[in-house]
C-alpha positions as a Markdown table, in Angstrom:
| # | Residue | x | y | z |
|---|---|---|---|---|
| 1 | Unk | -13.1 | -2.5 | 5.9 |
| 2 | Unk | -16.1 | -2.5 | 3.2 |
| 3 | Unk | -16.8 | 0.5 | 1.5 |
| 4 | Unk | -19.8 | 2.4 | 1.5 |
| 5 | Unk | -21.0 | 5.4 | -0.6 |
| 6 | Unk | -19.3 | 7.9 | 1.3 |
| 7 | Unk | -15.7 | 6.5 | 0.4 |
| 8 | Unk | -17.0 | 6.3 | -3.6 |
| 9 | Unk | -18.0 | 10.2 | -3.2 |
| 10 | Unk | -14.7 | 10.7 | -1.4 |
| 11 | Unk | -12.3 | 9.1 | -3.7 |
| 12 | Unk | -14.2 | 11.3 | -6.7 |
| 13 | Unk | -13.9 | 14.2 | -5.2 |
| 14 | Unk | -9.9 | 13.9 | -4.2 |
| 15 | Unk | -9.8 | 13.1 | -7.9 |
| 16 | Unk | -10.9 | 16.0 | -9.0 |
| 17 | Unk | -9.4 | 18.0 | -6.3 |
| 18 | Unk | -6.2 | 16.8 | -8.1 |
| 19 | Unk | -7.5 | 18.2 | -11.6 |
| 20 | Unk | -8.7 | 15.0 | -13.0 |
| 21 | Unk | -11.7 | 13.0 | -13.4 |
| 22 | Unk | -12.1 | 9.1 | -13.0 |
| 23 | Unk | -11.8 | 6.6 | -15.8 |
| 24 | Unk | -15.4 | 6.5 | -17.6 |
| 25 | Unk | -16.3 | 3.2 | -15.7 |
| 26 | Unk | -15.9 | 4.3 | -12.2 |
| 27 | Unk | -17.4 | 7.5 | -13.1 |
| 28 | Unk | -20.5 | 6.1 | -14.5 |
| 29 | Unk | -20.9 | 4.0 | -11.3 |
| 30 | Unk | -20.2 | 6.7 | -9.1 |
| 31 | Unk | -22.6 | 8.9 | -11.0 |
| 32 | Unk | -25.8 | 6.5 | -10.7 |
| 33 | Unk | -24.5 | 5.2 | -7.3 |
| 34 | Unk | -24.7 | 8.9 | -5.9 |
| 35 | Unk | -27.7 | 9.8 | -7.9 |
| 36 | Unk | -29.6 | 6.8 | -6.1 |
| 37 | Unk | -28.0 | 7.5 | -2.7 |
| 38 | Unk | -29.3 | 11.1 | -2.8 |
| 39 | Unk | -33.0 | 10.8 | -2.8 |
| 40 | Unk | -34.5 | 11.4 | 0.6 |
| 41 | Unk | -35.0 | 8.6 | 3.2 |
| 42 | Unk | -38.9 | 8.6 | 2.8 |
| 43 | Unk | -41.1 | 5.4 | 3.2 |
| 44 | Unk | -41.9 | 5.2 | 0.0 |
| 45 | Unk | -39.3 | 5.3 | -2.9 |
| 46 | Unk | -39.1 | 6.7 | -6.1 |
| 47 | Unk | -41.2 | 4.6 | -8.7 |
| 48 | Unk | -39.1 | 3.7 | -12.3 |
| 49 | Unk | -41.0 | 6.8 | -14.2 |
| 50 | Unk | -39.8 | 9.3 | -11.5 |
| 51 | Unk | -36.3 | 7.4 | -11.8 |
| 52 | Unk | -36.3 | 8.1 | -15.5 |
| 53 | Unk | -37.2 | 11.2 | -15.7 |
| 54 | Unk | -33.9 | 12.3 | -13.6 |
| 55 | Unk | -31.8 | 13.9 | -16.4 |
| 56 | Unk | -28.4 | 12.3 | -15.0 |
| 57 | Unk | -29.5 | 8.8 | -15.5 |
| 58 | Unk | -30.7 | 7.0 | -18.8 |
| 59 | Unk | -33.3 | 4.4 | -19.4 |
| 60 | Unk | -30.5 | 2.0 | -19.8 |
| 61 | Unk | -28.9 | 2.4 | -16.8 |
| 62 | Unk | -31.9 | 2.1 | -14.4 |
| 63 | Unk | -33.0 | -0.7 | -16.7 |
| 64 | Unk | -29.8 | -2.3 | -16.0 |
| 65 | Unk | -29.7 | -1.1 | -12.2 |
| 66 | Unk | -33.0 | -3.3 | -11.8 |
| 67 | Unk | -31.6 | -6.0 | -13.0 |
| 68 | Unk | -28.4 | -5.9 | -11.1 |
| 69 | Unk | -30.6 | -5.7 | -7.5 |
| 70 | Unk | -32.8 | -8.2 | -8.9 |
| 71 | Unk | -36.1 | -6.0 | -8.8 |
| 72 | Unk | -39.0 | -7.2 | -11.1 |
| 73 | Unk | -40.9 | -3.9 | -11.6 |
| 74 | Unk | -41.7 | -1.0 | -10.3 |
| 75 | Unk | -43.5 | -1.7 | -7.7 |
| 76 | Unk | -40.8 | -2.9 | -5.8 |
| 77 | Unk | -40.0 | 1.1 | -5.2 |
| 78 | Unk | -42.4 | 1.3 | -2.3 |
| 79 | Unk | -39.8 | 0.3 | 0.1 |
| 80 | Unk | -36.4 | 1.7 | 0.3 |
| 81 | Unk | -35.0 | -1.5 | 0.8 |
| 82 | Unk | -34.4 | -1.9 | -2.8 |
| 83 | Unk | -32.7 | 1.5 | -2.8 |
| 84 | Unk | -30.4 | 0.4 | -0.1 |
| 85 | Unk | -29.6 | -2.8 | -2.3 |
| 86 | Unk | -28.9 | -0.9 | -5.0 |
| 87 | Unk | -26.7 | 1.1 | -3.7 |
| 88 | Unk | -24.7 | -1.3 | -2.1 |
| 89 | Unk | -24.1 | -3.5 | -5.5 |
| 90 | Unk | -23.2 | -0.2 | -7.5 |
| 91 | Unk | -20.4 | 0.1 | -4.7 |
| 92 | Unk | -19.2 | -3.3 | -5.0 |
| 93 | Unk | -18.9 | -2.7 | -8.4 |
| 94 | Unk | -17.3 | 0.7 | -8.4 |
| 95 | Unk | -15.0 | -1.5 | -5.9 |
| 96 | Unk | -14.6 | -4.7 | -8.0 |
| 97 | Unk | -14.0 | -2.0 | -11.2 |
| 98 | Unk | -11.2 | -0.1 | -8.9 |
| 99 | Unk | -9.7 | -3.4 | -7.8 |
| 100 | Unk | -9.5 | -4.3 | -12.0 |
| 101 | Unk | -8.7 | -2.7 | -15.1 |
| 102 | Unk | -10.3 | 1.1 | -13.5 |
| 103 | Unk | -7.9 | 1.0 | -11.0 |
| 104 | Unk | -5.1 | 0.8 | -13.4 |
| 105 | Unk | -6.5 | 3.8 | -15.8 |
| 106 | Unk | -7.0 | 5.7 | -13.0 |
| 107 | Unk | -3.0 | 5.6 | -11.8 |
| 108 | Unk | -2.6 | 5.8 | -15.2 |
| 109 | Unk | -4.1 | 8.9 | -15.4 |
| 110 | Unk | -2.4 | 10.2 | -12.3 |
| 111 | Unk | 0.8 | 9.5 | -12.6 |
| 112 | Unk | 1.7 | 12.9 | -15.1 |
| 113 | Unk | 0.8 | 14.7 | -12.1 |
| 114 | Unk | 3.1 | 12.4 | -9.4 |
| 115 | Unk | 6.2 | 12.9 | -12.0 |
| 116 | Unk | 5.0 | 16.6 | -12.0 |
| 117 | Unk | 6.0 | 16.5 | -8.5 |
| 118 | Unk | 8.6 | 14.2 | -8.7 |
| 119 | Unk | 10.7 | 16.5 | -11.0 |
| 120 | Unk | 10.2 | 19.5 | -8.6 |
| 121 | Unk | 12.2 | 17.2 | -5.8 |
| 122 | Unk | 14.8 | 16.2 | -8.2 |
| 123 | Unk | 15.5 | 19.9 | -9.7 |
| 124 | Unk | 15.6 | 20.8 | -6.2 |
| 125 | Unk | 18.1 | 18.1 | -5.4 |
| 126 | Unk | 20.2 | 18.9 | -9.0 |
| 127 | Unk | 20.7 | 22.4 | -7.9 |
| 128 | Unk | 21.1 | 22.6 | -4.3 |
| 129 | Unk | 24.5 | 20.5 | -3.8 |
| 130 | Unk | 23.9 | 19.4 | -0.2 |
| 131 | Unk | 23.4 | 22.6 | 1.1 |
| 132 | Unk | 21.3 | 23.4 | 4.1 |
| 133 | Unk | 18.1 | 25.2 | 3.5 |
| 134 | Unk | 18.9 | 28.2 | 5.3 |
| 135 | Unk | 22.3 | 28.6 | 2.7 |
| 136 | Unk | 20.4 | 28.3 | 0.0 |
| 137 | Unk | 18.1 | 30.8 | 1.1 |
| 138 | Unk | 20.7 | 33.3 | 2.5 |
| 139 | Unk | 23.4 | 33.1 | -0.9 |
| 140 | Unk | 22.2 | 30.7 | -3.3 |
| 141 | Unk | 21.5 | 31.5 | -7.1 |
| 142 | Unk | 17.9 | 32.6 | -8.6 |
| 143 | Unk | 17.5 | 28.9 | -9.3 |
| 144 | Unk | 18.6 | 27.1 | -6.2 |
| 145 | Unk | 15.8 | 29.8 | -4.1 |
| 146 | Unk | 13.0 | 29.1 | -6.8 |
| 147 | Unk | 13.3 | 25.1 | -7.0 |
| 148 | Unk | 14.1 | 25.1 | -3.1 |
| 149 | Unk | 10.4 | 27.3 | -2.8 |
| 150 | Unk | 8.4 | 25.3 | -5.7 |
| 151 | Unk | 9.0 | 21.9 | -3.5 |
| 152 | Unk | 5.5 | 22.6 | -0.7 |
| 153 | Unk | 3.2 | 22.8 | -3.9 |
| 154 | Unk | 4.9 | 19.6 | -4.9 |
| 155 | Unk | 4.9 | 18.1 | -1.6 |
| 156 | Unk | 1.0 | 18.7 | -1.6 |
| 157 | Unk | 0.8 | 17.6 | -4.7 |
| 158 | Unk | 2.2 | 14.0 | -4.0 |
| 159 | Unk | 0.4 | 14.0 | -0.6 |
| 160 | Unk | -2.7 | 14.2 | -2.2 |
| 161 | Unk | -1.8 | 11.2 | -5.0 |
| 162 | Unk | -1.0 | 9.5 | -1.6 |
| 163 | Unk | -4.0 | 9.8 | 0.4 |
| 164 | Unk | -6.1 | 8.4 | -2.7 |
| 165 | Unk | -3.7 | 5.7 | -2.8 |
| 166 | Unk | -4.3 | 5.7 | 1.2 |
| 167 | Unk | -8.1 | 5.5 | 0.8 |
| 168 | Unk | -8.0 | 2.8 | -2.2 |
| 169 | Unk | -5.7 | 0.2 | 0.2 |
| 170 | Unk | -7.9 | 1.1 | 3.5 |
| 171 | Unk | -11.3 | 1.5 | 2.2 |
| 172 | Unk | -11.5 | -0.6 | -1.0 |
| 173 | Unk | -8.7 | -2.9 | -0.7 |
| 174 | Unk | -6.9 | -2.7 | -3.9 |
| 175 | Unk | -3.7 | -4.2 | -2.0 |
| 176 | Unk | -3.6 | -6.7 | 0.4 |
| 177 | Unk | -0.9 | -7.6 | 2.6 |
| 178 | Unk | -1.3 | -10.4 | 5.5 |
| 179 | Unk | 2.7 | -9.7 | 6.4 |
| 180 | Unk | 3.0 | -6.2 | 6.4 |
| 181 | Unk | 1.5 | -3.0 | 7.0 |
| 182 | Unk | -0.9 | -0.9 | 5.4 |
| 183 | Unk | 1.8 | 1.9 | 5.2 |
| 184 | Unk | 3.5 | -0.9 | 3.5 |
| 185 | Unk | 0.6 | -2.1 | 0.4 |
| 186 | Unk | 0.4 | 1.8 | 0.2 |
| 187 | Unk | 4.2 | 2.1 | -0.6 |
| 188 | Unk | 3.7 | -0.3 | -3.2 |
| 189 | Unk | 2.4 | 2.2 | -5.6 |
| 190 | Unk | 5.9 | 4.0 | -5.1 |
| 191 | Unk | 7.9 | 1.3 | -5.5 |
| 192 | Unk | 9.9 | -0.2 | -8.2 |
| 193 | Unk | 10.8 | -3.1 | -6.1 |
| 194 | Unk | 10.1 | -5.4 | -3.3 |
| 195 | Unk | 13.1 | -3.8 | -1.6 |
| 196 | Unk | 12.3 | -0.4 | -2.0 |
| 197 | Unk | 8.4 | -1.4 | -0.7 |
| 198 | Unk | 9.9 | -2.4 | 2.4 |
| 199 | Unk | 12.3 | 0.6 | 2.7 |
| 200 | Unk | 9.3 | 3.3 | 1.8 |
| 201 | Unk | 6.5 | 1.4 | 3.9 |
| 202 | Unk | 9.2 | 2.1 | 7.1 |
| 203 | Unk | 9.4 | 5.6 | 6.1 |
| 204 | Unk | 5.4 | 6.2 | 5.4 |
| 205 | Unk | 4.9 | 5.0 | 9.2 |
| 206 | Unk | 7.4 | 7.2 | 10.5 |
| 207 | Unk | 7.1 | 10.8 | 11.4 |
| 208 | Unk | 8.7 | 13.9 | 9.5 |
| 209 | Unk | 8.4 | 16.7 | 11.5 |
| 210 | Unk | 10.7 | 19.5 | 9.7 |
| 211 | Unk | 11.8 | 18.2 | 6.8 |
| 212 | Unk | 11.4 | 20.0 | 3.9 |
| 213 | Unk | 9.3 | 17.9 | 1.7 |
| 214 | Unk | 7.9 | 15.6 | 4.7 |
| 215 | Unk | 8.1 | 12.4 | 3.8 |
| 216 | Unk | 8.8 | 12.6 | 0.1 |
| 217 | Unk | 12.7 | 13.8 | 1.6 |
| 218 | Unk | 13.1 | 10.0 | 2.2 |
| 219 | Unk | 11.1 | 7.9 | 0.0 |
| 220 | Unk | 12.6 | 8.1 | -3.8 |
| 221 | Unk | 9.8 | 9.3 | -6.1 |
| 222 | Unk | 10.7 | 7.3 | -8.9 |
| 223 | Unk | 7.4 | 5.5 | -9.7 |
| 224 | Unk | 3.7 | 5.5 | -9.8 |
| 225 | Unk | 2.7 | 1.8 | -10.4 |
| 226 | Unk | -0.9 | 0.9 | -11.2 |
| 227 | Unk | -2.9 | -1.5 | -9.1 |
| 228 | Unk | -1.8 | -4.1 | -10.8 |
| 229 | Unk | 1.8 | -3.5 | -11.0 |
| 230 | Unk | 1.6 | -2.7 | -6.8 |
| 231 | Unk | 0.1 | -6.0 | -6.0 |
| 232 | Unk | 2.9 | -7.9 | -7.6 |
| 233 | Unk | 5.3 | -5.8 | -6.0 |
| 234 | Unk | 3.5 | -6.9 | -2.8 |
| 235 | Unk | 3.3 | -10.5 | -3.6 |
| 236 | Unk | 7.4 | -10.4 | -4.4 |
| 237 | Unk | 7.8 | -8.4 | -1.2 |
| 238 | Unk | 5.6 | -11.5 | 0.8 |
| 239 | Unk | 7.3 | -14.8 | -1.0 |
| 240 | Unk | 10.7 | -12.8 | -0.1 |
| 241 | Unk | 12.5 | -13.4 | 3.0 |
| 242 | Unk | 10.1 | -11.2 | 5.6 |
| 243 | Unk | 11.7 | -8.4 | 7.3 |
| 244 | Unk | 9.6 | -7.2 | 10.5 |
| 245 | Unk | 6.6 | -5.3 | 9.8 |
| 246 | Unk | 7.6 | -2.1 | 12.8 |
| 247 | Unk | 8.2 | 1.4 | 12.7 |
| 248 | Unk | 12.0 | 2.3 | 12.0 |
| 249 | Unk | 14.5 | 3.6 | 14.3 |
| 250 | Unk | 15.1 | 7.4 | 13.7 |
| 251 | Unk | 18.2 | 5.9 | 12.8 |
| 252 | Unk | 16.7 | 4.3 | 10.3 |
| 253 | Unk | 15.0 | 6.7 | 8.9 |
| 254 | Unk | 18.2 | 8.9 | 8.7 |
| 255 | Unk | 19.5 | 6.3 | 6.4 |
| 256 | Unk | 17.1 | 6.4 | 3.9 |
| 257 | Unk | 18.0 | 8.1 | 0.5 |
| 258 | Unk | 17.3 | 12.0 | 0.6 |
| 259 | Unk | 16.3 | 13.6 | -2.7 |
């Protein structure tokens, strides 16, 4: 799938949704690739003086923008084609940026928040011994009831950091896999190994009805690997012996770890 401008706006705004902001690069893209992308459909097209006079953008950038779409002057505004165009290589960048060195900053920048949630799961394991959720709610200690209540703003939390990890694999590509599944290049970013990719991309295709934590209950939150770091766990995971690319058993699943 190629991304357009609507999965650029999307993956900024689940950023910031999650208190953060993307890494100068992709921001700067997003911001003139948005700016460009709002004005009205209209025959004819903003000319470069109305293009400079928007406050958000700098002479720089549009100069730079022109020169990316291969536009000679501004003439060339008096069709929206070139608008179109434009738009289009500022996504491939943002994409190619997000693929690269942005990608990385941006986990970077996120992964505070997935250990956040990470250590809400394991205080919650730490205190509550094996016990069922309805004992620790009926005779179980200040602490046990309070880490046992703290884990659906954690679950959330990591849910979120997943679905941008979601959109990245599905929309921009970031991880590619020709063996296994796309719940599979996603559990590369939570996966310290080729072994644990496999075991987490089984339970990310599974279904969790009821457990407290969803699927965060079976998947180990240990990491939060950058791009980078999740397409080599990949590529170990492929030149490995290949184990088949299907949804568990719920027996399976039952065997996974439980935090």
């Amino acid at each position: 799938m190629v991304a357009n401008i609507n999965d650029v706006q999307r993956l900024r705004d689940t950023v910031q949704a999650l208190g953060a902001e993307l890494p100068q690069s992709l921001g700067k893209t997003a911001e003139l690739a948005s700016a460009i992308a709002s004005r009205s459909e209209v025959s004819r097209a903003p000319n470069l003086e109305g293009l400079l006079s928007d406050p958000d953008l700098t002479a720089a950038e549009i100069e730079g923008f022109i020169s990316d779409v291969g536009t000679a002057s501004a003439r060339e505004y008096h069709s929206s084609r070139p608008r179109e165009i434009a738009v289009h290589t500022l996504v491939q960048q943002f994409t190619e940026d997000l693929r690269g060195a942005g990608g990385d900053a941006l986990m970077d920048t996120l992964r505070p928040k997935f250990e956040e949630a990470a250590g809400a799961f394991a205080e919650a394991g730490r205190l509550d011994g094996g016990a069922s959720a309805e004992s620790i709610l009926a005779s179980g200690g200040p602490e046990q009831i309070e880490a046992w209540r703290a884990l659906p703003q954690a679950q959330a939390k990591a849910d979120s950091i997943r679905g941008l990890v979601r959109l990245m694999v599905v929309h921009f590509g970031v991880v590619r896999t020709t063996e296994y599944t796309e719940d599979h290049a996603q559990a590369a970013f939570f996966s310290a190994s080729s072994a644990q990719l496999i075991q987490a991309g089984h339970a990310f295709g599974g279904t969790h009805h009821g457990l407290r934590g969803g699927v965060w209950a079976k998947v180990p939150m240990r990491v939060l690997n950058t791009v980078t770091e999740a397409r080599a766990i990949m590529a170990d995971a492929e030149s490995g012996p290949l184990e088949p690319a299907r949804k568990p058993t719920e027996r399976e699943l039952e065997s996974l770890p439980h935090r």
